[in-house]
Amino acid sequence: DVKVTQSSRYLVKRTGEKVFLECVQDMDHENMFWYRQDPGLGLRLIYFSYDVKMKEKGDIPEGYSVSREKKERFSLILESASTNQTSMYLCASSLPKDGVSNQPQHFGDGTRLSIL
Amino acid sequence: TQLLEQSPQFLSIQEGENLTVYCNSSSVFSSLQWYRQEPGEGPVLLVTVVTGGEVKKLKRLTFQFGDARKDSSLHITAAQPGDTGLYLCAGANFGNEKLTFGTGTRLTIIP
C-alpha cells in the first residue's frame, strides 16, 4: 500500500514565523502535490513537483515556497506565516499520466495548521 | 482558472434512501476522478472515468461522465451509514499532471 506521511497532524504557530510542513512518500512516485483545504472551496493546489528539484506553481502559491531535494520528500514552507494561512494542508503523490488518464493521487492524513 | 462546482454542498438523508451528487464545469476535462474523504483522513480514490458518456459501477455507487466531458454525477442506491463522508470530484487537465478539485459534497447518512 502507498503510504504518504505528513510530519504533524496539528500545528500552532505565530504570525510572522517561518513554518515547515514535511511530506514523505514510500512508493517512488515522481509527482508530489501540496493542497490546502477550506470548507466550501474543495482542495486548492499550492505547488506541484514532477521530479527532484523541479517545481511548478499551482493556483494559490503566494506566501508559500517548496523544496524537493529527494524524490520521496516534498516540503512546504510558509515564509512568514499569516492568519489567513490557517487551514488544513494535504500532501499527495502520484505516478505520471498513463496515456489520457491521470493516475490516482494518494494523500496523507493532513496537517491542521493554526496561525495565531 | 477552471472551476468544478458540486451540488448539493450538504446532504443529510435516511439510511436506505437514494441520492445523486452533481459535479459541473464549463471546461472540458481529459478524465474525471471521484474521491471520498472521511474525518481525519486524506481523500481516497473511488473511480476514474475517461470516455464521454461512460458509466462505472462500484457496488451501490454509479458514476457517469457527461457526453461532453464537462460534468459528472454520482448516484448512491440504498445509502448506508458507511457512505458518510466528503465526496470530491476532480477533473484532469490535458497535457499535465494536475487535478482541479470540486467544491465538495458533505454527505451524512442517518441510521
Short mmCIF file of C-alpha atoms in Angstrom, two decimals:
data_model
loop_
_atom_site.label_atom_id
_atom_site.label_comp_id
_atom_site.label_asym_id
_atom_site.label_seq_id
_atom_site.Cartn_x
_atom_site.Cartn_y
_atom_site.Cartn_z
CA ASP A 1 0.00 0.00 0.00
CA VAL A 2 1.13 3.53 -0.79
CA LYS A 3 2.00 5.50 2.28
CA VAL A 4 2.12 9.27 2.35
CA THR A 5 3.18 10.59 5.73
CA GLN A 6 2.83 14.18 6.89
CA SER A 7 5.05 15.08 9.81
CA SER A 8 2.42 16.73 12.02
CA ARG A 9 -1.34 16.26 12.45
CA TYR A 10 -1.75 19.56 14.31
CA LEU A 11 0.50 22.61 14.39
CA VAL A 12 0.10 26.00 16.07
CA LYS A 13 2.40 28.85 15.06
CA ARG A 14 2.54 32.62 15.48
CA THR A 15 2.17 35.33 12.86
CA GLY A 16 5.48 36.07 11.15
CA GLU A 17 7.09 32.70 11.94
CA LYS A 18 8.67 30.58 9.21
CA VAL A 19 6.77 27.28 9.09
CA PHE A 20 7.88 23.98 7.55
CA LEU A 21 5.43 21.22 6.63
CA GLU A 22 7.04 17.93 5.66
CA CYS A 23 5.71 15.12 3.49
CA VAL A 24 7.29 11.75 2.71
CA GLN A 25 6.04 9.04 0.33
CA ASP A 26 7.35 5.48 0.11
CA MET A 27 6.25 4.42 -3.40
CA ASP A 28 8.87 6.09 -5.58
CA HIS A 29 6.26 8.41 -7.15
CA GLU A 30 7.52 11.12 -9.47
CA ASN A 31 4.71 13.60 -8.77
CA MET A 32 4.06 15.29 -5.45
CA PHE A 33 1.49 17.96 -4.59
CA TRP A 34 0.61 20.37 -1.79
CA TYR A 35 -3.02 21.47 -1.36
CA ARG A 36 -4.91 23.48 1.18
CA GLN A 37 -8.46 22.52 2.06
CA ASP A 38 -11.01 25.05 3.27
CA PRO A 39 -14.77 24.47 3.78
CA GLY A 40 -16.78 25.05 0.62
CA LEU A 41 -13.67 25.55 -1.51
CA GLY A 42 -12.56 21.94 -2.00
CA LEU A 43 -8.82 21.38 -2.45
CA ARG A 44 -6.75 24.16 -3.96
CA LEU A 45 -3.32 23.40 -5.40
CA ILE A 46 -0.45 25.39 -3.90
CA TYR A 47 2.57 23.80 -5.60
CA PHE A 48 3.36 20.72 -7.60
CA SER A 49 6.62 18.86 -8.30
CA TYR A 50 7.14 16.33 -11.09
CA ASP A 51 10.75 15.47 -10.31
CA VAL A 52 13.56 16.16 -7.87
CA LYS A 53 14.40 19.89 -7.76
CA MET A 54 11.53 20.63 -10.17
CA LYS A 55 8.52 22.64 -9.06
CA GLU A 56 5.54 24.37 -10.61
CA LYS A 57 3.17 26.93 -9.13
CA GLY A 58 -0.41 25.88 -8.55
CA ASP A 59 -3.45 28.13 -8.23
CA ILE A 60 -2.54 29.81 -4.90
CA PRO A 61 1.28 29.93 -4.49
CA GLU A 62 1.50 33.39 -2.89
CA GLY A 63 3.10 33.28 0.55
CA TYR A 64 4.40 29.72 0.07
CA SER A 65 7.51 28.04 -1.29
CA VAL A 66 8.50 24.39 -1.68
CA SER A 67 11.58 22.22 -1.67
CA ARG A 68 12.20 18.81 -3.25
CA GLU A 69 15.78 17.73 -2.69
CA LYS A 70 14.98 14.00 -2.64
CA LYS A 71 12.36 12.09 -4.62
CA GLU A 72 10.48 10.87 -1.56
CA ARG A 73 10.27 14.19 0.31
CA PHE A 74 8.35 17.37 -0.55
CA SER A 75 8.39 20.28 1.89
CA LEU A 76 6.01 23.23 2.04
CA ILE A 77 7.37 26.45 3.54
CA LEU A 78 5.37 29.40 4.80
CA GLU A 79 7.94 32.17 4.60
CA SER A 80 6.19 34.49 7.09
CA ALA A 81 3.01 32.93 8.41
CA SER A 82 -0.18 34.98 8.43
CA THR A 83 -3.58 34.29 9.97
CA ASN A 84 -5.18 33.74 6.54
CA GLN A 85 -2.93 30.72 6.13
CA THR A 86 -4.79 28.90 8.92
CA SER A 87 -6.10 25.81 7.13
CA MET A 88 -5.87 22.06 6.56
CA TYR A 89 -2.85 21.20 4.39
CA LEU A 90 -2.81 17.99 2.37
CA CYS A 91 0.14 16.38 0.60
CA ALA A 92 -0.32 13.87 -2.23
CA SER A 93 1.80 11.81 -4.60
CA SER A 94 1.15 10.01 -7.88
CA LEU A 95 2.77 8.24 -10.80
CA PRO A 96 2.92 10.11 -14.13
CA LYS A 97 -0.06 10.08 -16.52
CA ASP A 98 -0.92 6.76 -18.18
CA GLY A 99 -1.95 7.91 -21.66
CA VAL A 100 -5.03 10.14 -21.32
CA SER A 101 -5.88 9.25 -17.77
CA ASN A 102 -4.26 10.76 -14.69
CA GLN A 103 -3.03 8.28 -12.11
CA PRO A 104 -4.70 8.31 -8.69
CA GLN A 105 -3.34 10.77 -6.19
CA HIS A 106 -2.50 9.23 -2.80
CA PHE A 107 -2.97 11.58 0.12
CA GLY A 108 -1.55 11.96 3.57
CA ASP A 109 -3.91 12.47 6.52
CA GLY A 110 -3.35 16.23 6.56
CA THR A 111 -1.84 18.84 8.86
CA ARG A 112 -4.24 21.22 10.57
CA LEU A 113 -2.28 24.45 10.88
CA SER A 114 -3.39 27.33 13.08
CA ILE A 115 -1.65 30.71 12.87
CA LEU A 116 -2.26 32.92 15.90
CA THR B 1 -8.84 29.08 -13.76
CA GLN B 2 -11.07 26.03 -14.24
CA LEU B 3 -13.88 25.61 -11.73
CA LEU B 4 -15.77 22.50 -10.70
CA GLU B 5 -18.99 23.17 -8.83
CA GLN B 6 -20.55 20.37 -6.82
CA SER B 7 -24.15 20.25 -5.67
CA PRO B 8 -25.52 19.97 -3.16
CA GLN B 9 -22.87 21.23 -0.76
CA PHE B 10 -24.50 19.36 2.14
CA LEU B 11 -26.86 16.38 2.05
CA SER B 12 -28.35 14.52 5.00
CA ILE B 13 -30.67 11.57 4.32
CA GLN B 14 -32.03 8.45 5.98
CA GLU B 15 -30.42 5.05 5.57
CA GLY B 16 -31.92 3.18 2.63
CA GLU B 17 -32.70 6.26 0.51
CA ASN B 18 -31.17 7.00 -2.90
CA LEU B 19 -29.23 10.16 -3.74
CA THR B 20 -27.36 11.87 -6.57
CA VAL B 21 -24.43 14.27 -6.33
CA TYR B 22 -23.50 16.51 -9.25
CA CYS B 23 -20.19 17.90 -10.47
CA ASN B 24 -20.38 20.63 -13.15
CA SER B 25 -17.93 22.75 -15.11
CA SER B 26 -17.78 24.86 -18.25
CA SER B 27 -14.38 23.30 -19.05
CA VAL B 28 -13.63 20.02 -20.81
CA PHE B 29 -11.52 17.50 -18.89
CA SER B 30 -9.46 14.60 -20.23
CA SER B 31 -10.74 12.40 -17.39
CA LEU B 32 -12.52 12.78 -14.10
CA GLN B 33 -11.94 11.18 -10.72
CA TRP B 34 -14.15 10.84 -7.65
CA TYR B 35 -12.67 10.70 -4.15
CA ARG B 36 -14.18 10.13 -0.71
CA GLN B 37 -12.68 11.70 2.39
CA GLU B 38 -13.52 10.53 5.90
CA PRO B 39 -12.90 12.64 9.03
CA GLY B 40 -9.23 12.84 10.00
CA GLU B 41 -8.04 11.24 6.77
CA GLY B 42 -6.99 12.27 3.28
CA PRO B 43 -9.19 11.68 0.22
CA VAL B 44 -9.18 8.19 -1.29
CA LEU B 45 -9.87 7.49 -4.97
CA LEU B 46 -13.17 5.76 -5.75
CA VAL B 47 -13.18 5.75 -9.56
CA THR B 48 -11.76 7.31 -12.73
CA VAL B 49 -13.94 7.92 -15.80
CA VAL B 50 -12.29 8.70 -19.12
CA THR B 51 -14.73 8.46 -22.04
CA GLY B 52 -17.65 10.84 -22.60
CA GLY B 53 -20.88 9.06 -21.59
CA GLU B 54 -19.01 6.41 -19.62
CA VAL B 55 -20.83 4.75 -16.72
CA LYS B 56 -18.98 2.86 -13.98
CA LYS B 57 -20.46 0.95 -11.08
CA LEU B 58 -18.84 0.27 -7.73
CA LYS B 59 -21.31 -1.85 -5.74
CA ARG B 60 -24.13 0.60 -4.86
CA LEU B 61 -22.34 3.61 -6.38
CA THR B 62 -22.86 4.56 -10.04
CA PHE B 63 -20.62 7.18 -11.67
CA GLN B 64 -21.36 8.83 -15.00
CA PHE B 65 -19.17 11.12 -17.12
CA GLY B 66 -21.08 13.60 -19.27
CA ASP B 67 -21.05 13.20 -23.05
CA ALA B 68 -19.12 16.45 -23.47
CA ARG B 69 -16.71 15.57 -20.61
CA LYS B 70 -17.67 18.73 -18.69
CA ASP B 71 -19.75 17.18 -15.92
CA SER B 72 -20.27 14.05 -13.87
CA SER B 73 -22.69 12.53 -11.41
CA LEU B 74 -22.51 10.06 -8.54
CA HIS B 75 -25.64 8.09 -7.66
CA ILE B 76 -25.84 6.03 -4.48
CA THR B 77 -28.56 3.41 -4.13
CA ALA B 78 -29.85 2.38 -0.69
CA ALA B 79 -27.43 4.59 1.22
CA GLN B 80 -25.75 3.19 4.32
CA PRO B 81 -24.07 4.94 7.27
CA GLY B 82 -20.69 3.81 5.90
CA ASP B 83 -21.28 6.07 2.89
CA THR B 84 -20.98 9.14 5.14
CA GLY B 85 -18.12 11.40 4.11
CA LEU B 86 -16.95 14.26 1.92
CA TYR B 87 -17.21 13.44 -1.79
CA LEU B 88 -14.88 15.29 -4.15
CA CYS B 89 -14.78 15.23 -7.92
CA ALA B 90 -11.53 16.13 -9.65
CA GLY B 91 -11.00 16.94 -13.32
CA ALA B 92 -7.76 16.07 -15.06
CA ASN B 93 -6.28 18.55 -17.49
CA PHE B 94 -4.96 17.69 -20.92
CA GLY B 95 -1.18 17.53 -21.11
CA ASN B 96 -0.32 17.91 -17.44
CA GLU B 97 -0.45 16.07 -14.15
CA LYS B 98 -2.64 18.49 -12.22
CA LEU B 99 -6.19 17.92 -10.99
CA THR B 100 -8.85 20.57 -10.49
CA PHE B 101 -10.89 19.61 -7.44
CA GLY B 102 -14.58 20.35 -6.98
CA THR B 103 -16.04 22.24 -4.05
CA GLY B 104 -17.14 19.02 -2.32
CA THR B 105 -20.40 17.44 -1.10
CA ARG B 106 -20.63 16.52 2.57
CA LEU B 107 -22.93 13.51 2.86
CA THR B 108 -24.43 12.26 6.13
CA ILE B 109 -26.45 9.06 6.25
CA ILE B 110 -28.68 8.83 9.30
CA PRO B 111 -29.19 5.29 10.67
#
